[in-house]
Amino acid sequence: MKEEVKGGGGAPNRELYALLNVSPEASDEEIRKAYRQWAQVYHPDKYQAAQMKDIATENFQRICEAYEILSDEHKRLIYDIYGMEGLTSGLELGPNLNKAQEIKEELERLRRQKEQEKVSSHVRPSGSVMANLSLPQFLEGDGIMRGMAMASEVQSQLSERSGIALAGNLAVDGSSGGGVASIVFRHHISPASSVEFMGSAGLRALIGVQTSRQLSQHSSATMGLAMSLKDGSINLSNNWTRQLSETTNGNIQLALGTDTSIGVGWQKKDQKMSAAGDIKIGPGAVGLTAHYTHRFSSNSHGRVGGRFGSGALELEVGGGRKISNFSTVRMLYTIGIQGIFWKFELHRGGQKLIVPVLLSRQLNPIFASGAFIIPTSLYFLVKTYIVKPYNLKREKKKSLENAEKTLSQVRESRATAEKAQKLLQNVANRKRSRQLETGGLVVTKATYGSRKALRNRSESEEAKDEATSQIIDVTLPLNFLVNESGQLKLHGGVKKSGIMGFCDPCPGEPKQLYIEYTYGGNKYEVTVDDYEELVIPKEAHRI
């Protein structure tokens, strides 16, 4: 049978480890051993022909550079943290940094300093606009607009520890309205504690102070004190947060004053889903709010939520889709005691546009069903017959544009890989012959490249031609890497395009390695992702 090993694509690109075919955790002795193996093949003195000597010299320099960096404790540490950029950026570490830990701490300090400098000069605006529309009100001749609310905030970092935020909001509902302007000054007293001073003017004029502290690795607390400038009333608020697990947090809120209440909340978030819920108990009122969001892919998600209590009863379902790197659209359907609503949302960066549309104040079952089924059906029809074909066309166009941009780069890397394979040929063939004689491991076919191209090779001739341009034959270098014990190992966390004799035939595309091999007279095959570890032979790969 065929086994496909799935790997994560987020591993760092560690070309030097791939070049020597060693693990990122390799010992100094393993690095020296790998260097000697490659040096025996690529040392220029082994070749007499000028062309072969030039090829050997080029590849031997690459091997020497990798060995020089990975065999030096300090250089290797810098490379592991920042890659080649860290080694070529001219960072002045100082003469007193002799220990690896000291170098790491200094590099981290420089990185944080650069980030802080970037943040200090950056002003981060955010805001939202909500336009409440009413279809029944429009049909009655009173206009479609029920009300509008706007909020805006600008945050700026004043120094490494201090920041300021200016905010304002304005709301209009029918013939009444109001607004609030506020300012917040935030200062980090230490890495574990901070303090905020706030003031606002308008409908809710107040002054206050709030402190936060990290109590332990998994828990924090916030306490706030605010005084109203209108009636002099004082409100005290407390919030305790605790990390319950790697993906789950819980919190308790307590407010004392004119709006006394207590609440308990819970949040869970991972790669595929997020969920949250809270219960709030106030004077004569109890409320429960909950929502669940599931990610179907990196671009789309579905959402179910609801509010239940003495003053609210509603259910909300819907979903959203990412339409660009910075923009997301969402449509939600809400039914409750206040009526039936559609809600449209556009999120872009820190800005939001929210448009709730009241469809009906009456909870008519037929109207409620139609208000849910009709837009849902339209969405799937548009997605299937318009959006999906358009996205496929756009992805193909982007792929072609990317291929054109990287054409010269791919040609150059292919030529380098072919040269590297040429010098491996004699040793690889000798190893292959020895393995054949003993019934050991022989790689009969190996291709590396675009995941999609590898899957499409069995389809039309056009697909085969396209696939051929996005893959490279790596049978020869893999036979060379078979050790004397008849085993082949490619280390995890290392991009395979960096291995001697390999190259990246399709930059930016997800890649896989497909191998057919024989061992003990039996046939095997396996497919692994770019950063996945591979050890063969393995019985699970047997056909």
XYZ file of C-alpha atoms in Angstrom:
543
model
C 0.000 0.000 0.000
C 0.983 3.655 -0.293
C 1.637 5.822 2.735
C 1.513 9.606 2.572
C 3.201 11.410 5.405
C 1.879 14.875 6.078
C 4.156 17.511 7.452
C 3.864 21.061 8.626
C 4.862 23.748 6.237
C 5.838 26.292 8.825
C 9.353 25.019 9.588
C 12.279 27.405 9.099
C 14.305 27.264 5.902
C 17.620 25.811 7.143
C 19.562 25.465 3.903
C 22.963 24.746 5.495
C 21.636 21.726 7.393
C 20.013 20.469 4.196
C 23.241 21.000 2.268
C 25.154 18.669 4.590
C 22.062 16.463 5.141
C 22.270 16.693 8.933
C 19.643 17.361 11.561
C 19.279 20.886 13.070
C 20.138 19.126 16.372
C 23.246 17.432 14.924
C 26.353 17.144 17.113
C 29.738 18.542 16.117
C 30.935 15.022 15.275
C 27.934 14.387 12.993
C 28.606 17.680 11.182
C 32.306 16.787 10.716
C 31.389 13.336 9.413
C 28.891 14.785 6.919
C 31.444 17.365 5.754
C 34.090 14.666 5.116
C 31.576 12.617 3.111
C 30.714 15.515 0.798
C 34.323 16.752 0.594
C 35.416 13.359 -0.757
C 33.103 13.888 -3.730
C 33.453 17.607 -4.368
C 37.120 18.322 -3.615
C 38.546 19.996 -6.780
C 41.816 17.984 -6.618
C 39.883 14.811 -7.511
C 39.179 16.051 -11.053
C 41.478 16.702 -14.002
C 39.036 18.038 -16.641
C 38.684 21.811 -16.397
C 34.869 21.739 -16.598
C 34.538 19.099 -13.865
C 37.087 20.934 -11.694
C 35.044 24.162 -11.991
C 31.839 22.348 -10.992
C 33.618 20.712 -8.058
C 35.111 24.024 -6.920
C 31.702 25.740 -6.951
C 30.043 23.005 -4.873
C 33.055 22.521 -2.589
C 32.855 26.202 -1.641
C 29.216 25.741 -0.671
C 30.126 22.717 1.483
C 33.002 24.585 3.158
C 30.828 27.597 3.944
C 28.168 25.379 5.535
C 30.792 23.531 7.583
C 32.510 26.753 8.683
C 29.243 28.156 10.056
C 27.765 25.003 11.604
C 31.042 23.930 13.233
C 31.435 27.308 14.960
C 29.284 27.449 18.114
C 28.702 31.207 17.946
C 28.037 31.409 14.196
C 25.728 28.407 14.352
C 23.685 29.999 17.130
C 23.305 33.245 15.155
C 22.347 31.251 12.049
C 19.766 29.209 13.981
C 18.080 32.375 15.258
C 18.367 34.744 12.283
C 19.645 32.674 9.333
C 22.209 33.994 6.869
C 20.823 37.528 7.313
C 22.049 37.530 10.889
C 25.548 36.487 9.786
C 25.794 39.049 6.990
C 24.118 42.003 8.747
C 27.277 43.044 10.589
C 25.780 42.845 14.078
C 28.344 44.068 16.592
C 28.120 41.603 19.449
C 31.038 43.055 21.392
C 34.273 41.447 22.589
C 32.946 40.322 25.974
C 30.278 37.980 24.618
C 32.018 34.627 24.876
C 29.177 32.330 25.849
C 26.436 31.121 23.525
C 23.756 32.230 25.978
C 25.245 35.740 26.108
C 25.176 35.973 22.311
C 21.570 34.788 22.222
C 20.529 37.325 24.863
C 22.283 40.165 23.016
C 20.688 39.209 19.705
C 17.271 39.059 21.359
C 17.879 42.488 22.911
C 18.789 43.959 19.512
C 15.712 42.378 17.959
C 13.425 43.796 20.660
C 15.070 47.202 20.303
C 14.376 47.261 16.561
C 10.777 46.181 17.132
C 10.294 48.888 19.774
C 11.756 51.523 17.464
C 9.324 50.412 14.793
C 6.374 50.460 17.221
C 7.360 53.816 18.718
C 7.098 55.535 15.361
C 3.844 53.814 14.466
C 0.350 55.157 15.103
C -2.349 52.487 15.044
C -5.859 53.721 14.171
C -8.985 51.623 14.556
C -12.679 52.347 14.282
C -16.137 51.113 13.441
C -19.263 52.407 11.770
C -22.668 50.846 12.417
C -25.669 51.773 10.280
C -28.971 50.378 11.559
C -31.521 49.860 8.749
C -35.209 48.944 9.077
C -37.222 47.437 6.215
C -40.618 47.726 8.048
C -39.918 51.389 8.813
C -39.083 51.992 5.144
C -42.303 50.323 3.981
C -44.253 52.546 6.381
C -42.748 55.626 4.674
C -40.540 56.765 7.551
C -37.171 56.172 5.846
C -34.895 53.153 6.028
C -32.337 54.506 8.520
C -33.062 53.668 12.177
C -29.858 55.025 13.636
C -26.110 55.178 13.339
C -23.133 54.759 15.647
C -19.492 55.577 15.014
C -16.413 54.890 17.111
C -12.765 55.673 16.468
C -9.526 55.172 18.368
C -5.902 56.111 17.711
C -3.095 54.495 19.706
C 0.464 55.751 19.776
C 3.562 54.485 21.546
C 5.249 57.382 23.350
C 8.226 55.379 24.584
C 9.290 51.819 25.195
C 7.001 51.582 28.239
C 4.355 54.240 27.693
C 1.530 54.715 25.232
C -1.528 56.899 24.749
C -4.923 56.259 23.169
C -7.476 58.836 22.019
C -11.013 57.621 21.327
C -14.428 58.985 20.546
C -17.843 57.658 19.686
C -21.098 59.132 18.477
C -24.525 57.511 18.380
C -27.807 58.696 16.867
C -31.082 56.847 17.362
C -34.213 58.477 15.958
C -34.376 62.043 17.269
C -31.872 61.551 20.125
C -28.131 61.135 20.176
C -24.939 61.721 22.083
C -21.208 61.226 22.100
C -18.194 60.551 24.290
C -14.534 61.535 23.916
C -11.889 59.761 25.996
C -8.151 59.608 26.573
C -6.138 56.768 28.120
C -2.492 56.907 29.210
C -0.869 53.500 29.704
C 2.477 52.831 31.403
C 4.256 49.502 31.970
C 5.764 49.628 35.440
C 7.499 46.273 34.900
C 7.180 43.305 32.546
C 4.488 41.949 34.889
C 2.457 45.051 35.761
C 0.985 48.171 34.161
C -1.189 51.139 35.077
C -3.710 53.164 33.051
C -5.139 56.626 33.696
C -8.309 57.510 31.827
C -10.718 60.372 31.411
C -13.806 60.978 29.281
C -16.177 63.823 28.495
C -19.694 63.764 27.127
C -22.637 61.627 28.151
C -20.354 59.525 30.362
C -17.934 62.037 31.853
C -15.600 60.288 34.280
C -12.030 59.889 35.459
C -10.423 56.661 36.551
C -7.365 54.494 37.066
C -6.788 50.834 36.311
C -3.914 48.513 37.217
C -3.042 45.109 35.778
C -0.611 42.503 37.056
C 0.568 39.095 35.986
C 0.076 37.043 39.153
C 1.716 33.896 37.816
C 2.626 32.248 34.536
C -1.033 31.349 33.948
C -3.072 34.001 35.748
C -3.483 37.787 35.795
C -5.682 40.337 37.530
C -7.008 43.819 36.720
C -8.537 46.311 39.134
C -10.135 49.611 38.161
C -11.586 52.607 39.987
C -13.732 55.223 38.188
C -15.659 58.292 39.396
C -18.500 59.941 37.508
C -18.060 63.706 37.045
C -21.849 64.182 36.883
C -23.081 62.686 40.152
C -19.825 61.774 41.922
C -20.686 58.075 42.051
C -17.786 55.635 42.284
C -17.519 52.320 40.465
C -15.037 49.561 41.300
C -14.237 46.802 38.825
C -12.170 43.644 39.172
C -11.249 41.025 36.593
C -9.328 37.785 37.122
C -8.111 35.706 34.174
C -6.708 32.194 34.345
C -5.254 30.016 31.589
C -7.031 26.689 32.049
C -5.181 24.855 29.286
C -3.008 25.588 26.270
C -6.039 26.796 24.288
C -8.547 27.741 27.009
C -8.913 30.760 29.305
C -11.412 31.534 32.033
C -12.223 34.824 33.716
C -14.335 36.309 36.505
C -15.585 39.929 36.488
C -16.951 41.845 39.470
C -18.349 45.390 39.270
C -19.473 47.379 42.329
C -21.315 50.696 42.129
C -24.315 52.002 40.223
C -24.131 49.018 37.832
C -23.268 46.212 40.231
C -22.815 42.872 38.487
C -20.823 39.658 38.517
C -19.847 37.624 35.508
C -18.043 34.426 34.615
C -16.514 33.904 31.173
C -14.764 31.187 29.192
C -12.848 31.272 25.883
C -11.280 28.531 23.810
C -9.339 28.995 20.581
C -7.236 26.770 18.345
C -6.425 26.532 14.651
C -9.849 25.178 13.635
C -12.307 26.731 16.042
C -12.971 29.356 18.681
C -15.696 29.417 21.301
C -16.630 31.778 24.088
C -19.366 32.157 26.652
C -20.169 34.282 29.657
C -22.870 34.630 32.292
C -23.583 38.059 33.780
C -25.777 38.623 36.825
C -26.934 42.134 37.716
C -29.717 43.720 39.782
C -32.837 41.856 38.647
C -31.224 40.671 35.415
C -29.396 37.561 34.211
C -27.790 37.194 30.810
C -25.963 34.409 28.951
C -23.946 35.063 25.790
C -22.186 32.358 23.780
C -20.729 31.854 20.324
C -18.895 29.161 18.375
C -16.808 29.780 15.241
C -15.422 27.007 13.061
C -12.799 27.561 10.355
C -13.514 25.486 7.256
C -10.333 26.748 5.605
C -7.843 29.584 5.913
C -10.316 31.820 4.035
C -13.773 30.894 5.347
C -15.529 30.236 8.629
C -18.986 29.587 10.073
C -20.455 31.052 13.240
C -23.280 30.178 15.668
C -24.100 32.396 18.633
C -26.860 33.482 20.938
C -27.934 35.723 23.797
C -30.372 34.544 26.431
C -31.597 36.248 29.563
C -34.246 38.423 31.143
C -33.739 41.207 28.581
C -32.692 39.299 25.449
C -33.495 36.128 23.561
C -31.921 35.645 20.140
C -30.097 33.101 17.982
C -27.476 34.067 15.401
C -26.013 31.943 12.577
C -23.841 32.855 9.625
C -20.341 32.864 8.268
C -17.589 34.904 6.749
C -14.879 34.800 4.138
C -11.482 36.402 3.788
C -11.390 38.302 0.490
C -7.837 39.671 0.771
C -4.900 39.692 3.167
C -6.516 42.495 5.161
C -10.270 42.221 4.475
C -12.996 39.862 5.658
C -16.724 39.942 4.907
C -19.366 38.308 7.073
C -23.133 37.789 6.853
C -25.206 36.779 9.879
C -28.864 35.846 10.333
C -30.450 36.707 13.690
C -33.857 35.773 15.043
C -35.113 36.809 18.473
C -37.711 38.694 20.460
C -36.677 41.979 18.779
C -37.384 40.557 15.314
C -35.582 39.042 12.336
C -32.324 40.606 11.185
C -29.667 40.315 8.523
C -26.291 41.664 9.520
C -23.549 42.508 7.018
C -19.994 43.162 8.218
C -16.793 44.286 6.498
C -13.565 44.090 8.482
C -10.422 45.639 7.029
C -7.377 46.044 9.235
C -8.597 47.818 12.361
C -11.708 49.216 10.659
C -15.219 47.735 10.744
C -18.409 48.507 8.855
C -21.496 46.847 10.378
C -24.952 47.079 8.820
C -27.793 45.359 10.743
C -31.021 45.242 8.681
C -34.331 44.700 10.503
C -36.465 42.560 8.180
C -39.524 42.029 10.366
C -40.674 42.734 13.896
C -42.980 39.698 13.766
C -41.685 36.151 14.219
C -43.578 34.645 11.295
C -42.286 31.046 10.746
C -42.630 31.174 6.945
C -40.932 34.575 6.661
C -38.229 33.501 9.122
C -37.484 30.336 7.100
C -37.382 32.250 3.822
C -35.094 34.920 5.261
C -32.622 32.167 6.126
C -32.945 29.769 3.172
C -33.008 32.295 0.293
C -29.697 34.114 1.051
C -28.028 30.819 2.001
C -29.027 29.252 -1.323
C -27.921 32.350 -3.236
C -24.571 32.252 -1.455
C -23.860 28.641 -2.430
C -25.009 29.232 -6.024
C -22.792 32.310 -6.372
C -19.880 30.524 -4.703
C -20.185 27.429 -6.926
C -20.780 29.082 -10.298
C -19.106 32.493 -9.961
C -16.675 32.802 -7.048
C -15.022 29.374 -7.256
C -14.360 29.510 -11.056
C -13.066 33.066 -10.662
C -10.716 32.057 -7.813
C -9.407 29.085 -9.782
C -8.759 31.331 -12.771
C -7.057 33.919 -10.564
C -4.906 31.284 -8.830
C -3.820 29.865 -12.187
C -2.977 33.359 -13.415
C -0.977 34.100 -10.254
C 0.813 30.772 -10.603
C 1.766 31.586 -14.196
C 2.916 35.096 -13.217
C 4.977 33.645 -10.374
C 6.491 31.072 -12.748
C 7.438 33.834 -15.198
C 9.008 35.962 -12.468
C 11.062 33.062 -11.105
C 11.885 31.501 -14.485
C 15.502 32.667 -14.563
C 15.963 31.752 -10.885
C 14.576 28.238 -11.482
C 16.755 27.744 -14.574
C 19.840 28.733 -12.625
C 19.000 26.477 -9.669
C 18.216 23.556 -12.012
C 21.603 24.029 -13.701
C 23.326 24.047 -10.291
C 21.471 20.875 -9.260
C 22.405 19.106 -12.520
C 26.066 20.016 -12.006
C 25.955 18.717 -8.440
C 24.360 15.463 -9.623
C 27.007 14.997 -12.317
C 29.748 14.687 -9.690
C 27.614 12.353 -7.564
C 26.956 9.952 -10.426
C 29.939 7.582 -10.096
C 29.666 7.135 -6.325
C 25.861 6.853 -6.467
C 26.055 4.139 -9.156
C 28.620 2.169 -7.147
C 26.406 2.334 -4.049
C 23.397 1.294 -6.121
C 25.269 -1.724 -7.549
C 26.351 -2.886 -4.081
C 22.787 -2.605 -2.780
C 21.482 -4.568 -5.789
C 23.966 -7.373 -5.144
C 22.867 -7.750 -1.528
C 19.139 -7.137 -2.061
C 19.408 -3.859 -0.174
C 17.827 -0.444 -0.664
C 17.688 0.891 -4.242
C 15.794 4.038 -5.165
C 14.278 3.313 -8.598
C 12.463 6.621 -9.025
C 12.350 9.853 -7.046
C 10.759 13.174 -8.008
C 10.570 16.387 -6.011
C 8.452 19.445 -6.710
C 4.957 20.905 -6.755
C 2.445 18.874 -4.759
C -0.229 19.574 -7.351
C 2.065 18.672 -10.270
C 3.007 15.332 -8.694
C -0.664 14.445 -8.348
C -1.529 15.528 -11.923
C 1.183 13.585 -13.764
C -1.218 10.737 -14.548
C -3.736 13.077 -16.212
C -3.779 14.741 -19.666
C -0.695 15.369 -21.806
C -1.050 19.104 -21.137
C -1.056 18.434 -17.400
C 1.998 16.179 -17.807
C 3.921 18.915 -19.629
C 3.040 21.453 -16.947
C 3.953 18.981 -14.196
C 7.349 18.237 -15.739
C 8.338 21.902 -15.491
C 7.504 21.935 -11.759
C 9.371 18.804 -10.638
C 12.952 17.575 -10.676
C 14.334 14.023 -10.821
C 16.329 13.334 -7.644
C 16.862 9.578 -7.993
C 20.635 9.976 -8.232
C 21.282 12.068 -5.086
C 18.999 9.848 -2.996
C 20.922 6.721 -4.057
C 24.105 8.547 -3.064
C 22.653 9.270 0.409
C 21.913 5.558 1.093
C 24.362 4.568 3.839
C 26.393 1.354 4.163
C 23.650 -0.195 6.316
C 21.142 0.138 3.459
C 19.168 2.965 5.008
C 18.225 6.468 3.801
C 17.329 9.260 6.205
C 16.213 12.828 5.419
C 15.885 14.942 8.549
C 12.691 16.693 9.635
C 12.477 20.469 9.829
C 14.830 20.894 6.854
C 13.608 22.025 3.437
C 14.525 19.338 0.933
C 15.329 21.747 -1.906
C 18.599 22.559 -0.106
C 19.961 18.989 -0.383
C 22.878 18.578 -2.783
C 21.469 17.660 -6.209
C 18.040 19.088 -5.367
C 16.593 22.508 -6.219
C 13.315 24.401 -5.840
C 11.531 24.015 -9.223
C 8.456 26.025 -8.166
C 9.174 28.804 -5.613
C 6.189 29.684 -3.473
C 4.316 26.429 -4.170
C 3.816 23.635 -1.582
C 6.156 20.759 -2.433
C 6.434 17.013 -1.878
C 8.936 14.226 -2.486
C 7.723 11.007 -4.141
C 9.920 7.867 -4.002
C 9.674 4.385 -5.464
C 12.246 1.914 -4.136
C 13.045 -1.778 -3.826
C 14.300 -3.658 -0.799
C 14.693 -7.407 -0.361
C 13.052 -8.048 -3.727
C 9.879 -6.097 -2.771
C 8.568 -2.792 -4.126
C 7.761 0.218 -1.986
C 6.560 3.797 -2.464
C 6.114 6.809 -0.225
C 5.225 10.505 -0.474
C 6.445 13.012 2.128
C 5.935 16.742 2.529
C 8.758 19.229 2.208
C 9.790 19.474 5.867
C 8.773 15.951 6.929
C 11.314 13.428 8.168
C 11.836 10.380 5.957
C 13.405 7.060 6.948
C 13.422 4.157 4.484
C 13.031 1.246 4.100
C 9.850 0.879 6.117
C 7.311 -1.943 5.920
C 4.421 0.545 5.893
C 5.574 1.738 2.432
C 5.280 -1.717 0.871
C 3.020 -1.941 -2.185
